[in-house]
Amino acid sequence: MGSGEWHVEKRSSLKSELSKDIGESESSQECGSLSIIVLGASGDLAKKKTFPALFNLYRQGFLPPSEVHIFGYARSKMTDDDLRDRIRGHLIPRNVTAEISEDVLNFLHLIKYVSGSYDTEDGFHLLDDEISKYECQKNSQEHSKRLFYLALPPSVYPSVCRMIKLCCMNKSDLGWTRIVVEKPFGRDLESAEQLSAQIGELFDESQIYRIDHYLGKELVQNLLVMRFANRLFLPLWNRDNIANVQIVFREDFGTQGRGGYFDQYGIIRDIIQNHLLQVLCLVAMEKPVSIKPEHIRDEKVKVLQAVNLIKDEEVVLGQYEGYKDDPTVPEDSNTPTFATMVLRIHNERWEGVPFILKAGKALNSRKAEIRVQFKDVPGDIFKCNKQGRNEFVIRLQPSEALYMKLTVKQPGLEMSTIQSELDLSYGQRYQGVVIPEAYERLILDTIKGDQQHFVRRDELKAAWEIFTPLLHRIDKGEFKPISYKPGTRGPAEADELLAKAGYVQTHGYIWIPPTL
């Protein structure tokens, strides 16, 4: 797409969505302007995730230059060109064409940089002046919209939000101001509630978007469709048919120089309490009355409130050998880099079904997946239970796919069975379709005012209530991680826990992503 060739349908759709947000009729010609302000613009998150996501939305026509301007704000003393040069290399893909290069250049010209402190008014008044100048140029003060993306540490959220409220709010009742905050949302229940209270005093819940990028992943978003739009799954999705559910996140590398940061949080806070727990909610929730964001989020909260306290005997922690060699990690660190735990949901649908959450670094593979294992076939006349159970697997990354492990007849004259799969691999089935990055989808949802894929305050509280007692014991050194070698499956005790929970591992079968 060239710089001026904006897709009419997409731009019209965006204008329609934004018009609905501010209470205009769909026939209204005035959409107003959108200012996107990236706070922490000089940091890694902004240049590696936020700005590239904005660029991709720009290239697809969702951020037309006639309606959108982007502002970067940070403490670093830089010029507009300095910021543009800093992020340029993260926008250009490997196969650069003249068309893409032109798009990059035009996108970078939409960015204005403002330098200032995060806890004093001067910088934010200057930022407000720059935004107001842009809105005046567009003659859109009455319908202006301001989206503040906090690509910052949570410790500065309260002061930044106070400054936004004091200095930078949208000036019209017809527009809006929205705040996007990144995880981690606190370290435990108390700190999360304190943070929520501080931000909640300044902004309504409808203005706050707590972003968890896992909720923007294509296969995670497909979960509700798969569960509630297919008759096949409706009667099977319960304790009568499902033996256990595994939600797994594995990385084949360690902290890679981020040991000091990681050691403050550990694998439970970093991955399990947010990403994997969000996936669990979508797997386990009841059917909402509609796909409206609040109806979906209501059902997610009900799941979290039904989770029992985690038992010590159903937790295995690990720390890979060499983790403490990082000079930024304390020599006596008790921080787990691996955890496997069993969560149990006390309700009619899931009573007795273990939900196994597993995450780790420096393991033997990289993947994230949901694995729903069904119970054995009663009265198995083919004597094939030893080959493995039926499983429904949702591969989140890499090689996105949905596949079902089934027992089938082996081709030939004999009546023998093998395990195979029905496979929907996205790379093969949807050739030429670019799966959007999670941040692209979530930023667009924020612009549209759709909070379905964002974490609500009561949901955040319920999540921390599940993990806080365990985390406090780990922090006090009362629960020790087991050492494991990098490049392995993690501690052997974790596999023993899976077996005790009822997971039956398939031997001799390997899913191989199909090739084109």
Short mmCIF file of C-alpha atoms in Angstrom, two decimals, residues 32-394:
data_model
loop_
_atom_site.label_atom_id
_atom_site.label_comp_id
_atom_site.label_asym_id
_atom_site.label_seq_id
_atom_site.Cartn_x
_atom_site.Cartn_y
_atom_site.Cartn_z
CA GLY A 32 -12.36 14.45 15.01
CA SER A 33 -8.67 13.80 15.50
CA LEU A 34 -6.87 11.07 17.40
CA SER A 35 -3.69 11.79 19.35
CA ILE A 36 -1.70 8.73 20.47
CA ILE A 37 0.80 9.58 23.19
CA VAL A 38 3.50 7.01 24.00
CA LEU A 39 4.95 7.72 27.43
CA GLY A 40 8.34 6.09 27.91
CA ALA A 41 8.99 6.60 24.21
CA SER A 42 12.76 6.15 24.57
CA GLY A 43 12.48 2.73 26.22
CA ASP A 44 12.76 -0.81 24.84
CA LEU A 45 9.05 -1.63 25.06
CA ALA A 46 8.08 1.43 23.05
CA LYS A 47 10.62 0.96 20.27
CA LYS A 48 10.25 -2.86 20.00
CA LYS A 49 6.50 -3.25 20.47
CA THR A 50 4.44 -0.06 20.68
CA PHE A 51 5.80 1.91 17.72
CA PRO A 52 6.02 -1.14 15.40
CA ALA A 53 2.39 -1.98 16.24
CA LEU A 54 1.35 1.58 15.44
CA PHE A 55 3.30 1.44 12.18
CA ASN A 56 1.57 -1.77 11.10
CA LEU A 57 -1.84 -0.26 11.88
CA TYR A 58 -0.79 2.77 9.83
CA ARG A 59 0.24 0.64 6.84
CA GLN A 60 -3.08 -1.23 6.94
CA GLY A 61 -5.05 2.00 6.84
CA PHE A 62 -6.31 1.99 10.43
CA LEU A 63 -4.37 5.15 11.36
CA PRO A 64 -4.88 7.52 8.41
CA PRO A 65 -2.48 10.47 8.55
CA SER A 66 -5.29 12.96 8.06
CA GLU A 67 -6.83 11.93 11.39
CA VAL A 68 -4.00 10.65 13.60
CA HIS A 69 -0.87 12.13 15.14
CA ILE A 70 1.62 10.38 17.44
CA PHE A 71 3.52 11.95 20.33
CA GLY A 72 6.47 10.46 22.19
CA TYR A 73 7.19 11.57 25.76
CA ALA A 74 10.16 10.64 27.95
CA ARG A 75 12.82 12.13 30.20
CA SER A 76 15.60 11.73 27.62
CA LYS A 77 16.75 14.92 25.92
CA MET A 78 16.11 14.24 22.25
CA THR A 79 14.81 15.90 19.12
CA ASP A 80 12.02 14.60 16.93
CA ASP A 81 14.61 13.20 14.53
CA ASP A 82 16.51 11.50 17.36
CA LEU A 83 13.40 9.54 18.33
CA ARG A 84 12.62 8.73 14.70
CA ASP A 85 16.15 7.40 14.18
CA ARG A 86 15.88 5.33 17.35
CA ILE A 87 12.75 3.47 16.26
CA ARG A 88 13.35 3.39 12.49
CA GLY A 89 15.27 0.11 12.55
CA HIS A 90 12.44 -1.65 14.42
CA LEU A 91 9.86 -0.70 11.79
CA ILE A 92 11.59 -1.99 8.67
CA PRO A 93 11.15 -5.74 7.98
CA ARG A 94 13.87 -7.86 6.43
CA ASN A 95 12.61 -7.66 2.84
CA VAL A 96 12.57 -3.90 2.41
CA THR A 97 10.86 -2.51 -0.66
CA ALA A 98 10.74 1.08 -1.85
CA GLU A 99 7.04 1.10 -0.99
CA ILE A 100 7.69 0.09 2.62
CA SER A 101 10.55 2.56 2.93
CA GLU A 102 8.19 5.32 1.80
CA ASP A 103 5.61 4.20 4.35
CA VAL A 104 8.24 4.25 7.09
CA LEU A 105 9.27 7.76 6.15
CA ASN A 106 5.68 9.03 6.10
CA PHE A 107 4.87 7.32 9.39
CA LEU A 108 7.90 8.80 11.14
CA HIS A 109 6.78 12.27 10.07
CA LEU A 110 3.63 11.75 12.14
CA ILE A 111 5.74 11.53 15.33
CA LYS A 112 6.49 14.51 17.54
CA TYR A 113 8.74 14.21 20.61
CA VAL A 114 8.37 16.06 23.91
CA SER A 115 10.86 15.75 26.78
CA GLY A 116 9.85 16.10 30.42
CA SER A 117 9.69 14.58 33.87
CA TYR A 118 7.07 12.03 34.91
CA ASP A 119 6.16 13.73 38.19
CA THR A 120 6.13 17.49 37.50
CA GLU A 121 3.69 19.65 35.57
CA ASP A 122 6.05 21.54 33.26
CA GLY A 123 6.66 18.70 30.83
CA PHE A 124 3.01 17.67 30.72
CA HIS A 125 1.86 21.25 30.11
CA LEU A 126 4.30 21.34 27.19
CA LEU A 127 2.92 18.02 25.95
CA ASP A 128 -0.63 19.34 26.23
CA ASP A 129 0.35 22.43 24.25
CA GLU A 130 1.74 20.29 21.42
CA ILE A 131 -1.36 18.09 21.32
CA SER A 132 -3.62 21.15 21.36
CA LYS A 133 -1.69 22.71 18.46
CA TYR A 134 -2.31 19.59 16.39
CA GLU A 135 -6.01 19.56 17.32
CA CYS A 136 -6.33 23.23 16.36
CA GLN A 137 -4.69 22.54 13.01
CA LYS A 138 -7.30 19.85 12.39
CA ASN A 139 -10.06 22.09 13.75
CA SER A 140 -11.12 19.14 15.87
CA GLN A 141 -11.07 20.42 19.44
CA GLU A 142 -14.72 19.50 19.93
CA HIS A 143 -14.23 15.87 18.87
CA SER A 144 -10.63 15.19 19.83
CA LYS A 145 -9.54 11.88 21.30
CA ARG A 146 -6.42 11.24 23.36
CA LEU A 147 -4.93 7.79 23.92
CA PHE A 148 -2.08 7.62 26.46
CA TYR A 149 0.05 4.46 26.27
CA LEU A 150 2.16 4.02 29.41
CA ALA A 151 5.21 2.06 28.22
CA LEU A 152 6.66 2.63 31.70
CA PRO A 153 7.43 0.78 34.94
CA PRO A 154 4.31 0.46 37.14
CA SER A 155 6.07 2.43 39.90
CA VAL A 156 5.50 5.66 37.98
CA TYR A 157 1.89 4.96 36.92
CA PRO A 158 0.32 6.96 39.79
CA SER A 159 2.41 10.10 39.23
CA VAL A 160 2.03 9.96 35.44
CA CYS A 161 -1.74 9.45 35.71
CA ARG A 162 -1.98 12.42 38.08
CA MET A 163 -0.11 14.60 35.61
CA ILE A 164 -2.32 13.46 32.71
CA LYS A 165 -5.45 14.18 34.76
CA LEU A 166 -4.14 17.58 35.80
CA CYS A 167 -2.61 18.78 32.53
CA CYS A 168 -3.50 16.69 29.48
CA MET A 169 -7.15 15.65 29.50
CA ASN A 170 -9.27 15.97 26.39
CA LYS A 171 -10.94 19.38 26.47
CA SER A 172 -14.32 18.39 25.03
CA ASP A 173 -17.22 16.32 26.32
CA LEU A 174 -17.60 14.88 22.82
CA GLY A 175 -14.15 13.31 22.76
CA TRP A 176 -12.40 10.94 25.15
CA THR A 177 -9.23 10.25 27.09
CA ARG A 178 -8.06 6.64 27.57
CA ILE A 179 -5.12 5.17 29.47
CA VAL A 180 -3.28 1.96 28.54
CA VAL A 181 -1.16 0.42 31.32
CA GLU A 182 1.23 -2.49 30.93
CA LYS A 183 1.74 -5.44 33.27
CA PRO A 184 2.89 -6.25 35.90
CA PHE A 185 -0.05 -4.76 37.77
CA GLY A 186 1.56 -4.94 41.20
CA ARG A 187 3.51 -7.73 42.92
CA ASP A 188 0.74 -9.16 45.08
CA LEU A 189 -2.85 -8.51 46.11
CA GLU A 190 -2.05 -5.53 48.35
CA SER A 191 0.19 -3.68 45.87
CA ALA A 192 -2.20 -4.38 42.98
CA GLU A 193 -5.15 -3.03 44.94
CA GLN A 194 -3.15 0.02 45.95
CA LEU A 195 -2.17 0.67 42.33
CA SER A 196 -5.77 0.17 41.16
CA ALA A 197 -7.04 2.55 43.85
CA GLN A 198 -4.53 5.27 42.91
CA ILE A 199 -5.40 5.11 39.22
CA GLY A 200 -9.10 4.59 39.96
CA GLU A 201 -9.26 7.87 41.86
CA LEU A 202 -8.26 9.67 38.67
CA PHE A 203 -10.01 7.74 35.90
CA ASP A 204 -13.20 5.74 35.47
CA GLU A 205 -12.84 2.00 34.85
CA SER A 206 -14.13 2.59 31.30
CA GLN A 207 -11.07 4.79 30.64
CA ILE A 208 -8.48 2.28 31.92
CA TYR A 209 -7.12 -0.46 29.62
CA ARG A 210 -4.89 -2.97 31.43
CA ILE A 211 -3.11 -4.65 28.57
CA ASP A 212 -2.09 -8.32 28.58
CA HIS A 213 -0.72 -9.03 25.12
CA TYR A 214 -1.64 -12.73 25.35
CA LEU A 215 -5.29 -11.76 25.02
CA GLY A 216 -4.45 -10.28 21.62
CA LYS A 217 -2.96 -13.46 20.17
CA GLU A 218 -4.89 -14.89 17.24
CA LEU A 219 -5.36 -18.37 18.68
CA VAL A 220 -6.36 -17.04 22.10
CA GLN A 221 -8.99 -14.90 20.42
CA ASN A 222 -10.20 -17.99 18.56
CA LEU A 223 -10.96 -19.79 21.83
CA LEU A 224 -14.42 -18.33 22.32
CA VAL A 225 -15.35 -19.02 18.71
CA MET A 226 -14.14 -22.61 18.88
CA ARG A 227 -15.95 -23.29 22.15
CA PHE A 228 -19.26 -21.57 21.58
CA ALA A 229 -19.77 -21.60 17.79
CA ASN A 230 -19.26 -25.35 17.27
CA ARG A 231 -21.82 -27.93 18.34
CA LEU A 232 -19.06 -30.52 18.42
CA PHE A 233 -17.47 -29.10 21.58
CA LEU A 234 -20.50 -28.02 23.60
CA PRO A 235 -21.41 -31.46 25.07
CA LEU A 236 -17.77 -32.52 25.54
CA TRP A 237 -16.45 -29.48 27.42
CA ASN A 238 -16.94 -30.66 31.01
CA ARG A 239 -15.70 -32.96 33.77
CA ASP A 240 -17.57 -35.95 32.30
CA ASN A 241 -15.30 -36.05 29.25
CA ILE A 242 -12.15 -34.05 29.99
CA ALA A 243 -9.44 -35.63 32.14
CA ASN A 244 -7.17 -32.58 32.48
CA VAL A 245 -6.15 -29.32 30.83
CA GLN A 246 -2.56 -28.16 30.37
CA ILE A 247 -1.63 -24.56 29.59
CA VAL A 248 2.08 -24.40 28.78
CA PHE A 249 4.63 -21.68 28.13
CA ARG A 250 8.19 -22.78 27.37
CA GLU A 251 11.28 -20.82 26.34
CA ASP A 252 14.56 -22.36 25.20
CA PHE A 253 16.64 -19.43 26.47
CA GLY A 254 17.34 -17.89 29.86
CA THR A 255 17.07 -14.32 31.07
CA GLN A 256 19.54 -13.03 28.44
CA GLY A 257 20.93 -10.12 30.41
CA ARG A 258 17.59 -9.25 32.00
CA GLY A 259 18.29 -11.24 35.15
CA GLY A 260 18.08 -8.24 37.45
CA TYR A 261 14.62 -7.33 36.17
CA PHE A 262 13.37 -10.91 36.07
CA ASP A 263 14.60 -11.62 39.59
CA GLN A 264 12.20 -9.01 40.97
CA TYR A 265 9.23 -10.97 39.65
CA GLY A 266 10.00 -14.59 38.76
CA ILE A 267 8.17 -16.90 36.39
CA ILE A 268 4.87 -16.93 38.33
CA ARG A 269 4.42 -13.15 38.33
CA ASP A 270 5.92 -12.75 34.86
CA ILE A 271 3.95 -15.44 33.01
CA ILE A 272 1.56 -17.59 35.05
CA GLN A 273 -0.42 -15.10 37.15
CA ASN A 274 -1.34 -13.07 34.08
CA HIS A 275 -0.84 -14.72 30.67
CA LEU A 276 -1.63 -18.34 31.52
CA LEU A 277 -4.38 -17.46 33.97
CA GLN A 278 -6.10 -15.35 31.32
CA VAL A 279 -6.02 -18.32 28.95
CA LEU A 280 -7.43 -20.55 31.71
CA CYS A 281 -10.38 -18.19 32.09
CA LEU A 282 -11.24 -18.46 28.40
CA VAL A 283 -10.93 -22.25 28.46
CA ALA A 284 -13.06 -22.68 31.59
CA MET A 285 -15.65 -19.88 31.49
CA GLU A 286 -19.35 -20.43 30.96
CA LYS A 287 -21.05 -19.19 27.81
CA PRO A 288 -21.68 -15.44 28.16
CA VAL A 289 -25.09 -14.03 27.30
CA SER A 290 -23.48 -12.10 24.42
CA ILE A 291 -20.06 -11.16 23.07
CA LYS A 292 -20.26 -7.72 24.67
CA PRO A 293 -17.05 -7.02 26.62
CA GLU A 294 -18.69 -6.81 30.04
CA HIS A 295 -20.60 -10.06 29.60
CA ILE A 296 -17.40 -11.89 28.69
CA ARG A 297 -15.42 -10.31 31.53
CA ASP A 298 -18.20 -11.19 34.00
CA GLU A 299 -17.78 -14.89 33.18
CA LYS A 300 -14.00 -14.71 33.49
CA VAL A 301 -14.30 -13.27 36.99
CA LYS A 302 -16.66 -16.10 38.00
CA VAL A 303 -14.01 -18.65 37.00
CA LEU A 304 -11.31 -16.96 39.08
CA GLN A 305 -13.58 -16.71 42.10
CA ALA A 306 -14.21 -20.48 41.88
CA VAL A 307 -10.50 -21.45 41.95
CA ASN A 308 -9.46 -23.22 45.17
CA LEU A 309 -6.35 -22.31 47.14
CA ILE A 310 -3.23 -23.82 45.59
CA LYS A 311 -1.85 -26.75 47.58
CA ASP A 312 1.89 -26.98 48.25
CA GLU A 313 1.98 -30.61 47.13
CA GLU A 314 0.62 -29.52 43.73
CA VAL A 315 3.41 -27.04 43.01
CA VAL A 316 6.92 -27.67 41.66
CA LEU A 317 9.35 -24.77 41.36
CA GLY A 318 12.66 -24.79 39.53
CA GLN A 319 15.69 -22.59 38.87
CA TYR A 320 18.05 -23.40 36.01
CA GLU A 321 21.74 -23.94 36.68
CA GLY A 322 23.68 -20.81 35.80
CA TYR A 323 20.84 -18.39 36.53
CA LYS A 324 22.76 -16.85 39.43
CA ASP A 325 25.90 -16.44 37.30
CA ASP A 326 24.28 -13.25 35.99
CA PRO A 327 25.97 -10.45 37.99
CA THR A 328 22.63 -8.62 38.31
CA VAL A 329 21.08 -11.62 40.14
CA PRO A 330 21.71 -11.98 43.91
CA GLU A 331 23.83 -14.99 44.85
CA ASP A 332 21.16 -16.20 47.25
CA SER A 333 18.23 -15.68 44.86
CA ASN A 334 15.20 -17.89 45.54
CA THR A 335 13.40 -16.72 42.39
CA PRO A 336 11.91 -19.55 40.30
CA THR A 337 12.59 -19.63 36.58
CA PHE A 338 10.26 -22.63 36.23
CA ALA A 339 6.94 -23.54 37.79
CA THR A 340 4.33 -26.24 37.34
CA MET A 341 1.17 -26.07 39.41
CA VAL A 342 -2.30 -27.53 39.51
CA LEU A 343 -5.33 -25.25 39.82
CA ARG A 344 -8.72 -26.71 40.66
CA ILE A 345 -12.00 -25.01 39.85
CA HIS A 346 -14.79 -25.65 42.33
CA ASN A 347 -17.92 -25.54 40.20
CA GLU A 348 -20.36 -27.88 38.50
CA ARG A 349 -18.56 -27.99 35.15
CA TRP A 350 -14.98 -28.53 36.33
CA GLU A 351 -15.06 -30.22 39.74
CA GLY A 352 -12.26 -32.81 39.78
CA VAL A 353 -10.55 -31.65 36.57
CA PRO A 354 -6.94 -30.48 37.15
CA PHE A 355 -5.85 -27.37 35.25
CA ILE A 356 -2.08 -27.64 34.96
CA LEU A 357 -0.19 -24.38 34.42
CA LYS A 358 3.42 -24.78 33.39
CA ALA A 359 5.99 -22.14 32.47
CA GLY A 360 9.75 -22.09 32.34
CA LYS A 361 12.93 -20.62 30.90
CA ALA A 362 16.01 -22.39 29.53
CA LEU A 363 14.03 -25.49 28.59
CA ASN A 364 14.42 -27.86 25.64
CA SER A 365 11.90 -26.14 23.35
CA ARG A 366 10.03 -22.92 22.73
CA LYS A 367 6.26 -23.05 22.53
CA ALA A 368 3.00 -21.95 24.09
CA GLU A 369 -0.04 -24.18 23.86
CA ILE A 370 -3.29 -25.35 25.43
CA ARG A 371 -3.67 -29.12 25.66
CA VAL A 372 -7.12 -30.51 26.52
CA GLN A 373 -6.83 -34.23 27.27
CA PHE A 374 -9.97 -36.34 27.15
CA LYS A 375 -10.71 -39.39 29.26
CA ASP A 376 -10.09 -42.94 28.06
CA VAL A 377 -12.69 -44.59 25.85
CA PRO A 378 -14.79 -46.90 28.07
CA GLY A 379 -14.91 -50.52 26.87
CA ASP A 380 -12.01 -50.06 24.44
CA ILE A 381 -12.52 -52.95 21.99
CA PHE A 382 -9.39 -52.06 20.01
CA LYS A 383 -7.09 -52.18 23.05
CA CYS A 384 -5.51 -48.92 21.93
CA ASN A 385 -5.57 -46.90 25.14
CA LYS A 386 -1.86 -47.52 25.50
CA GLN A 387 -1.28 -45.43 22.36
CA GLY A 388 -2.56 -42.31 24.07
CA ARG A 389 -5.71 -40.36 24.73
CA ASN A 390 -7.62 -38.04 22.45
CA GLU A 391 -6.37 -34.47 22.81
CA PHE A 392 -7.43 -31.12 21.46
CA VAL A 393 -4.38 -28.88 21.13
CA ILE A 394 -4.33 -25.15 20.50
#
